[in-house]
């Protein structure tokens, strides 16, 4: 396997793991991003992105609330 193929495989593996972790966390919180998936690897950058997709306003608000709760908890603030 070439160095390029190894790097591309590693990038895809990292993106897949991140997508699965994010999906599991959101599922546990009761939030669903219907279009969440691993995107294609960029031909120029060689980086595989996680596509968050589109969400309803309600889902976006729920996600924002979760993020704010996490940030506040990390910094020891009340919600």
Short mmCIF file of C-alpha atoms in Angstrom, two decimals:
data_model
loop_
_atom_site.label_atom_id
_atom_site.label_comp_id
_atom_site.label_asym_id
_atom_site.label_seq_id
_atom_site.Cartn_x
_atom_site.Cartn_y
_atom_site.Cartn_z
CA UNK A 1 0.00 0.00 0.00
CA UNK A 2 1.32 3.41 -0.93
CA UNK A 3 1.81 6.18 1.60
CA UNK A 4 -1.01 8.12 -0.05
CA UNK A 5 -3.43 5.19 0.18
CA UNK A 6 -2.45 4.66 3.82
CA UNK A 7 -3.07 8.34 4.60
CA UNK A 8 -6.43 8.29 2.81
CA UNK A 9 -7.46 5.15 4.65
CA UNK A 10 -6.44 6.69 7.98
CA UNK A 11 -8.39 9.87 7.22
CA UNK A 12 -11.52 7.88 6.34
CA UNK A 13 -11.14 5.72 9.44
CA UNK A 14 -10.83 8.79 11.67
CA UNK A 15 -13.89 10.42 10.07
CA UNK A 16 -15.91 7.21 10.44
CA UNK A 17 -15.01 6.91 14.11
CA UNK A 18 -15.92 10.56 14.71
CA UNK A 19 -19.26 10.14 12.90
CA UNK A 20 -20.12 7.07 14.97
CA UNK A 21 -19.14 8.80 18.23
CA UNK A 22 -21.19 11.88 17.36
CA UNK A 23 -24.21 9.78 16.31
CA UNK A 24 -24.05 7.79 19.56
CA UNK A 25 -23.79 10.95 21.68
CA UNK A 26 -26.66 12.62 19.86
CA UNK A 27 -28.81 9.48 20.08
CA UNK A 28 -28.19 9.33 23.83
CA UNK A 29 -29.33 12.95 24.06
CA UNK A 30 -32.39 12.31 21.89
CA UNK A 31 -31.16 14.42 18.96
CA UNK A 32 -31.17 13.05 15.40
CA UNK A 33 -29.27 14.60 12.50
CA UNK A 34 -30.87 12.71 9.60
CA UNK A 35 -28.12 13.51 7.10
CA UNK A 36 -25.16 12.75 9.37
CA UNK A 37 -22.63 10.71 7.37
CA UNK A 38 -19.01 10.38 6.30
CA UNK A 39 -18.36 12.44 3.19
CA UNK A 40 -16.03 11.61 0.34
CA UNK A 41 -12.33 12.20 0.78
CA UNK A 42 -11.24 15.53 -0.68
CA UNK A 43 -9.19 14.90 -3.81
CA UNK A 44 -6.89 17.84 -3.14
CA UNK A 45 -6.60 17.77 0.65
CA UNK A 46 -6.91 14.04 1.24
CA UNK A 47 -9.10 14.81 4.24
CA UNK A 48 -12.36 12.96 4.82
CA UNK A 49 -15.02 15.17 6.36
CA UNK A 50 -18.04 14.32 8.48
CA UNK A 51 -21.14 15.75 6.81
CA UNK A 52 -23.55 17.05 9.45
CA UNK A 53 -26.22 17.70 6.86
CA UNK A 54 -29.42 19.58 7.23
CA UNK A 55 -31.61 19.79 10.31
CA UNK A 56 -34.91 21.32 11.33
CA UNK A 57 -34.90 24.45 13.46
CA UNK A 58 -35.98 22.34 16.44
CA UNK A 59 -33.08 19.94 15.97
CA UNK A 60 -30.60 22.81 15.55
CA UNK A 61 -31.88 24.37 18.78
CA UNK A 62 -31.61 21.05 20.63
CA UNK A 63 -28.04 20.64 19.37
CA UNK A 64 -27.16 24.19 20.42
CA UNK A 65 -28.63 23.54 23.88
CA UNK A 66 -26.54 20.37 24.24
CA UNK A 67 -23.38 22.18 23.21
CA UNK A 68 -24.06 25.03 25.64
CA UNK A 69 -24.75 22.56 28.47
CA UNK A 70 -21.45 20.83 27.74
CA UNK A 71 -19.51 24.07 27.58
CA UNK A 72 -21.08 25.29 30.81
CA UNK A 73 -20.36 21.97 32.54
CA UNK A 74 -16.77 22.03 31.33
CA UNK A 75 -16.30 25.52 32.76
CA UNK A 76 -18.22 24.79 35.99
CA UNK A 77 -21.08 27.17 35.26
CA UNK A 78 -24.74 26.64 35.99
CA UNK A 79 -26.87 26.23 32.88
#
